[in-house]
Tab-separated table of C-alpha atoms in Angstrom:
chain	number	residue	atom	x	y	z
I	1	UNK	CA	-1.736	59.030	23.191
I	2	UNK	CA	-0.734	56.859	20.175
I	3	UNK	CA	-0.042	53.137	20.757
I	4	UNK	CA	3.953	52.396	20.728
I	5	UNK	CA	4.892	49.933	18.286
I	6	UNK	CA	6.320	47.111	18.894
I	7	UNK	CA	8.554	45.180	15.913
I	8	UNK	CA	7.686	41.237	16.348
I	9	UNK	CA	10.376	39.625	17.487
I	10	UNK	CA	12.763	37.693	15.421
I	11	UNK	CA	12.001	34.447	14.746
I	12	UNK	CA	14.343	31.905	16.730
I	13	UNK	CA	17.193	30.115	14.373
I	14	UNK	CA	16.741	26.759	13.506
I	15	UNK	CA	18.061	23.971	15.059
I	16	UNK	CA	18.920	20.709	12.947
I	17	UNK	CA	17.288	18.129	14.361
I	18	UNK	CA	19.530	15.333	15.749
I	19	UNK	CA	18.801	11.556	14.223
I	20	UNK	CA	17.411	9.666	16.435
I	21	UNK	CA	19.343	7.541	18.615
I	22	UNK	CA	20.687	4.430	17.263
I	23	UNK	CA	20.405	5.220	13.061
I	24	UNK	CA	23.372	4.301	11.616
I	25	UNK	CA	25.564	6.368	9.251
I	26	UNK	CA	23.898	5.913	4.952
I	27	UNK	CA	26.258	3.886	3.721
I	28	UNK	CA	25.729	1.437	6.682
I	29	UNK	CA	22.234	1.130	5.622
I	30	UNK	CA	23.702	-0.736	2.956
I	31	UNK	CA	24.514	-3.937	4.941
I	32	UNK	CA	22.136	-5.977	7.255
I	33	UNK	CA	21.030	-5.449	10.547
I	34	UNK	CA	18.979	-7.267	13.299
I	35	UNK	CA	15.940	-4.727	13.287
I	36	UNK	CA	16.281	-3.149	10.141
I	37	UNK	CA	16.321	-6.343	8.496
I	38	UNK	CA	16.436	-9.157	10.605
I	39	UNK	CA	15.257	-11.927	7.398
I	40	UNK	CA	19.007	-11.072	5.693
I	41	UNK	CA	20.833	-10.447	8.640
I	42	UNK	CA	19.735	-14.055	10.361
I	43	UNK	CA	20.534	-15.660	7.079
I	44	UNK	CA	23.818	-14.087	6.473
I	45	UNK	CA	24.817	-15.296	9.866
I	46	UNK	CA	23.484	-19.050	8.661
I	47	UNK	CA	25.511	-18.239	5.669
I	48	UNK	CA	28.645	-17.652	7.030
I	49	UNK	CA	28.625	-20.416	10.068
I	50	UNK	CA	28.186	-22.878	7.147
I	51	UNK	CA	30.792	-21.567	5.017
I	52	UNK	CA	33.125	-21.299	7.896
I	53	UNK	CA	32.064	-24.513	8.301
I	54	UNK	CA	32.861	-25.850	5.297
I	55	UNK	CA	36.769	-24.005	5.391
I	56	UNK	CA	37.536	-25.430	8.237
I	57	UNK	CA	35.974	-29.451	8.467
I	58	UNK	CA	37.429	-32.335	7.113
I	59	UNK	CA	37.362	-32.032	3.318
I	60	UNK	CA	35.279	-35.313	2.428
I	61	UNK	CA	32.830	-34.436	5.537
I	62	UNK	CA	32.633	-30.950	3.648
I	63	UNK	CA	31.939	-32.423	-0.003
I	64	UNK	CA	29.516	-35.358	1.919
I	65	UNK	CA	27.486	-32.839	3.199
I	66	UNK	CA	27.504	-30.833	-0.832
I	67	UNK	CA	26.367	-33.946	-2.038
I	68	UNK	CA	23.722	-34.828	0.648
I	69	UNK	CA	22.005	-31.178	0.104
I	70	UNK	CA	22.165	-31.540	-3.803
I	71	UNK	CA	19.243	-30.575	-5.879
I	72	UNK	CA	19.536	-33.045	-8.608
I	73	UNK	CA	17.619	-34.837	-10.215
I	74	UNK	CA	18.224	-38.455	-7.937
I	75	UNK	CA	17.645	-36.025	-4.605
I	76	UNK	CA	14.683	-34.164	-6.201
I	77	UNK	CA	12.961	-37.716	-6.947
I	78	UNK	CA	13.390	-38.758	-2.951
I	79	UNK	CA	13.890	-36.054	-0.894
I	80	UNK	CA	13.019	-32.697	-3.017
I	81	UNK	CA	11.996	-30.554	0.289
I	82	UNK	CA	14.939	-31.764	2.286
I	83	UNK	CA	17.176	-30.640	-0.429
I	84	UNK	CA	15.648	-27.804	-1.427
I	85	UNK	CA	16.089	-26.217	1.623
I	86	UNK	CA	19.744	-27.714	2.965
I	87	UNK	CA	21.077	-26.389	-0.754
I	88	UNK	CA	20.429	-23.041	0.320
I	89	UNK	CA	22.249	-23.066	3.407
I	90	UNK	CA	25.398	-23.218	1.468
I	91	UNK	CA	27.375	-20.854	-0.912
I	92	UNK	CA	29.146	-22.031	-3.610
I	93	UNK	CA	32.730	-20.250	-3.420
I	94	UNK	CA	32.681	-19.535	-0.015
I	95	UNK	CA	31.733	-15.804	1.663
I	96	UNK	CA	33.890	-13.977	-0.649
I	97	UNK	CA	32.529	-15.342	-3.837
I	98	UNK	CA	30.635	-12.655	-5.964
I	99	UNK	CA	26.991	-14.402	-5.538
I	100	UNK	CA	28.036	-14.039	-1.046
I	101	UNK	CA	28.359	-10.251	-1.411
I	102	UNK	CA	25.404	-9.813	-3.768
I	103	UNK	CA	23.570	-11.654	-1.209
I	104	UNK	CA	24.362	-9.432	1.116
I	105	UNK	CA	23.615	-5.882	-0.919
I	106	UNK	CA	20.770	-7.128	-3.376
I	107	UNK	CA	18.321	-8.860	-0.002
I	108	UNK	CA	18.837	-5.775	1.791
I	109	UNK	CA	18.003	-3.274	-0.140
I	110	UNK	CA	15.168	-5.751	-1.308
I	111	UNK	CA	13.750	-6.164	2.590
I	112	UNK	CA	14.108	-2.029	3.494
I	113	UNK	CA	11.854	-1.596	0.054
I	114	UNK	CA	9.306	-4.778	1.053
I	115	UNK	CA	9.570	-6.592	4.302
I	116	UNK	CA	11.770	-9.492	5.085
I	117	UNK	CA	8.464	-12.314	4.238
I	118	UNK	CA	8.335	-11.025	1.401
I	119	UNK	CA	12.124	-10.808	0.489
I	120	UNK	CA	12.007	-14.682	1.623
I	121	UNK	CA	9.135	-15.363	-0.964
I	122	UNK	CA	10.984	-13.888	-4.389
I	123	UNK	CA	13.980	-15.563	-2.955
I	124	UNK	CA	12.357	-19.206	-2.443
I	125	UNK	CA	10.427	-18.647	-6.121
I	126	UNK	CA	13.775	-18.280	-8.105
I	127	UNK	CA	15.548	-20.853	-5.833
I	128	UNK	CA	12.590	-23.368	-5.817
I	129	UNK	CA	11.342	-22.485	-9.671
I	130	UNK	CA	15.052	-22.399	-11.427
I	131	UNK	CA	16.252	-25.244	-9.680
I	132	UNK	CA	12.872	-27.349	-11.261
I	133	UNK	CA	13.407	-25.607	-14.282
I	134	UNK	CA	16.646	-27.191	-14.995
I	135	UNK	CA	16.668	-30.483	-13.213
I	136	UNK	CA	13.377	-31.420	-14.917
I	137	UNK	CA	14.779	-31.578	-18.283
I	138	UNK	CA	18.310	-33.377	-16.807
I	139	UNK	CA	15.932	-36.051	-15.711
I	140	UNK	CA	13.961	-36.353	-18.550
I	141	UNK	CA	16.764	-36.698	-21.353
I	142	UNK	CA	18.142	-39.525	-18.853
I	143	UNK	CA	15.165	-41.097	-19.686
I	144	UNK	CA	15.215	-40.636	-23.135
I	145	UNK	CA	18.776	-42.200	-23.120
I	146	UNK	CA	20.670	-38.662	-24.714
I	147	UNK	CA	22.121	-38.157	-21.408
I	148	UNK	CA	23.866	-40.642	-18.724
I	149	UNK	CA	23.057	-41.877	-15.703
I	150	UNK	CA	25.662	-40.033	-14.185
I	151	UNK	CA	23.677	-36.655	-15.036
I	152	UNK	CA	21.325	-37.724	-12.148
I	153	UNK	CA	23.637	-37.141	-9.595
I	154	UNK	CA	25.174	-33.745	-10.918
I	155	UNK	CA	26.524	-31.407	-7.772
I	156	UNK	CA	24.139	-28.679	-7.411
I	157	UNK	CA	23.981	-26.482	-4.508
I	158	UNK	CA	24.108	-22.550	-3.813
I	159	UNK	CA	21.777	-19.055	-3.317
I	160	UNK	CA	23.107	-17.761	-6.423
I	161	UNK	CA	19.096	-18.524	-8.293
I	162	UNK	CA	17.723	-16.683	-5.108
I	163	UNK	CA	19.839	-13.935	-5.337
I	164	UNK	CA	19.557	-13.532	-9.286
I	165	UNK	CA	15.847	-13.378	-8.915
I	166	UNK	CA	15.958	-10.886	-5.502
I	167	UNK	CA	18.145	-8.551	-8.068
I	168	UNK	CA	15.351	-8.725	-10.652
I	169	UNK	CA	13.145	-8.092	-8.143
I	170	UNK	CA	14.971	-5.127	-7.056
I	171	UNK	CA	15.447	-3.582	-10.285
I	172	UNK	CA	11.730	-2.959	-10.827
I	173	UNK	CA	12.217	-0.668	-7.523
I	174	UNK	CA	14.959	1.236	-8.722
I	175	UNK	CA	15.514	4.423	-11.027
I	176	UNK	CA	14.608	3.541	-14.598
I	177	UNK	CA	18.376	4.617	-15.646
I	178	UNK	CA	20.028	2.477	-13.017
I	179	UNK	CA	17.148	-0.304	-13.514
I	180	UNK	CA	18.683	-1.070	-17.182
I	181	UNK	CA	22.285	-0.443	-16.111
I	182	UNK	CA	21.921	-3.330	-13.714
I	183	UNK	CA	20.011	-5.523	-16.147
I	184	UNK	CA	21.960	-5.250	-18.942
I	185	UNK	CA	24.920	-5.535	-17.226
I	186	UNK	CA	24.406	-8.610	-15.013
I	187	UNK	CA	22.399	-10.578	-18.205
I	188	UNK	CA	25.218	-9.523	-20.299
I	189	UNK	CA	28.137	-11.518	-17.639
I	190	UNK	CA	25.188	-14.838	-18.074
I	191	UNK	CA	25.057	-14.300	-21.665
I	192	UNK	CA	28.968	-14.713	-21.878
I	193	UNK	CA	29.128	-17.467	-19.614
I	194	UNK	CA	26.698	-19.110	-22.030
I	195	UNK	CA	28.135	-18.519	-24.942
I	196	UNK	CA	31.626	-19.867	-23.253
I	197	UNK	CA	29.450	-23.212	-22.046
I	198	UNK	CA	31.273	-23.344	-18.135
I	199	UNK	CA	28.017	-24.770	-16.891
I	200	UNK	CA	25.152	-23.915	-19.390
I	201	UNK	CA	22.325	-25.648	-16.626
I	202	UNK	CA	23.596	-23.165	-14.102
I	203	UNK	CA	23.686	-20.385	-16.337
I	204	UNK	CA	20.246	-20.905	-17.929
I	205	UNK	CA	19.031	-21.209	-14.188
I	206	UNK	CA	20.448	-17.705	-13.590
I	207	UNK	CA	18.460	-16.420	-16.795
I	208	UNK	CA	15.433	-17.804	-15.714
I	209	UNK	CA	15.583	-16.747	-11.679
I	210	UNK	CA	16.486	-13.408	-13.252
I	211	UNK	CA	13.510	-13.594	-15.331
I	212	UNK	CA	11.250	-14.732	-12.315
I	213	UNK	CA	12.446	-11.575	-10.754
I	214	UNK	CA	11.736	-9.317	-13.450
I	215	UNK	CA	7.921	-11.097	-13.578
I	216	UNK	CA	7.513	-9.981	-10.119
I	217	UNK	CA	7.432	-6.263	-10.522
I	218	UNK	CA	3.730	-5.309	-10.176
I	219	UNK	CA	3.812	-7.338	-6.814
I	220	UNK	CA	7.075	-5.849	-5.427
I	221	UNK	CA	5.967	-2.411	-6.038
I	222	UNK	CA	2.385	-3.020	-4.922
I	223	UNK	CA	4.289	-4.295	-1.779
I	224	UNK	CA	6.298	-1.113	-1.314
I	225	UNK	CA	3.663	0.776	-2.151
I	226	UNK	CA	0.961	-0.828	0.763
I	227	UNK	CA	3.719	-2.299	2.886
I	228	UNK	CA	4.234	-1.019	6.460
I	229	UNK	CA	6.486	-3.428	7.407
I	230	UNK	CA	8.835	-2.393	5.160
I	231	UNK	CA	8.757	1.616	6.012
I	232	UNK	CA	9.097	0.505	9.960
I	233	UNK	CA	12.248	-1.445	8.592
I	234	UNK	CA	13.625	1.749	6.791
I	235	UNK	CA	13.353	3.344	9.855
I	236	UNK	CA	14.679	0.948	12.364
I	237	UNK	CA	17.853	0.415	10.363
């Protein structure tokens, strides 16, 4: 008696997978969070308390405190590590200045690629390194007698070097085409404002944090690369 055949039974339609609970929406994954990455999101919150801060106090307690966490050259001589880190507790502008919502974008995408340590150390290098960079020379032409005393005590205070060198950072992470979009664009907005002379020791210190960015390419993509920090943050948040 032959065998019967049998036709193999149809294979069972797919199911899409649901995300798992708790990922947000893309475009969310733009912005900080407290697990995806908790290094922007805490400082953000520092960020804005200050800045509300700062809208809201007395106006002379408000430029007091500007002065007391100034970076130049007379706080740099006594106090540089005090300084150093109470300047960067503040934004210059307020939260809706361009350099706030950079912050926000640029460290973000920056931690989800690396880790938030490592997001903190390009920060502190262009913060730390730019704001030497252009004191130094203040102090030193004070001594020399072509600048006056008063150049000591020039009001210096922001993230905007962090954030300039976290974007040149991030460009060495991003799609060649976009990577020269971004840099070309954002040195060509510093390259007016130096050619218009606002504030040429800000601007130059923009340059250069963007330039201590750029230099640390092989070590941001080595870190994405061997970091699994960073993929555990891409997937918490």
């Amino acid at each position: 008696m032959p065998r019967q055949r049998v036709a193999p039974p149809a294979p069972a339609p797919a199911v899409a997978k649901a995300p798992p609970p708790g990922t947000l929406p893309r475009p969310w994954r733009l912005l900080p969070t407290p697990t995806g990455t908790p290094f922007t999101f805490g400082y953000a919150v520092v960020l804005v308390a200050t800045s509300l801060f700062a809208e809201f106090a007395d106006p002379s307690l408000a430029h007091t405190l500007y002065q007391e966490s100034s970076t130049d050259v007379a706080h740099l001589t006594h106090s540089p590590l005090r300084v150093l880190i109470a300047s960067a507790l503040w934004i210059a502008g307020g939260v809706t200045s361009a350099y706030a919502l950079a912050f926000l974008f640029v460290l973000t995408a920056l931690e989800r690629r690396t880790g938030g340590a490592r997001t903190a150390v390009v920060f502190l290098l262009g913060h730390v390194l730019a704001t030497l960079a252009t004191e130094v020379p203040v102090g030193l032409a004070v001594l020399a007698g072509r600048l006056p005393d008063s150049s000591l005590h020039r009001l210096d205070y922001g993230i905007s070097f962090g954030v300039a060198a976290c974007l040149g950072a991030l460009t060495g992470l991003l799609r060649p085409g976009l990577r020269w979009t971004v840099l070309v664009g954002y040195g060509g907005l510093l390259l007016e404002d130096l050619i218009a002379r606002t504030d040429p020791l800000t601007d130059w210190g923009h340059l250069l944090s963007l330039a201590i960015g750029i230099a640390t390419w092989p070590l941001v993509r080595r870190w994405r690369r061997t970091g699994p920090r960073a993929a555990a943050s891409a997937a918490a948040g």
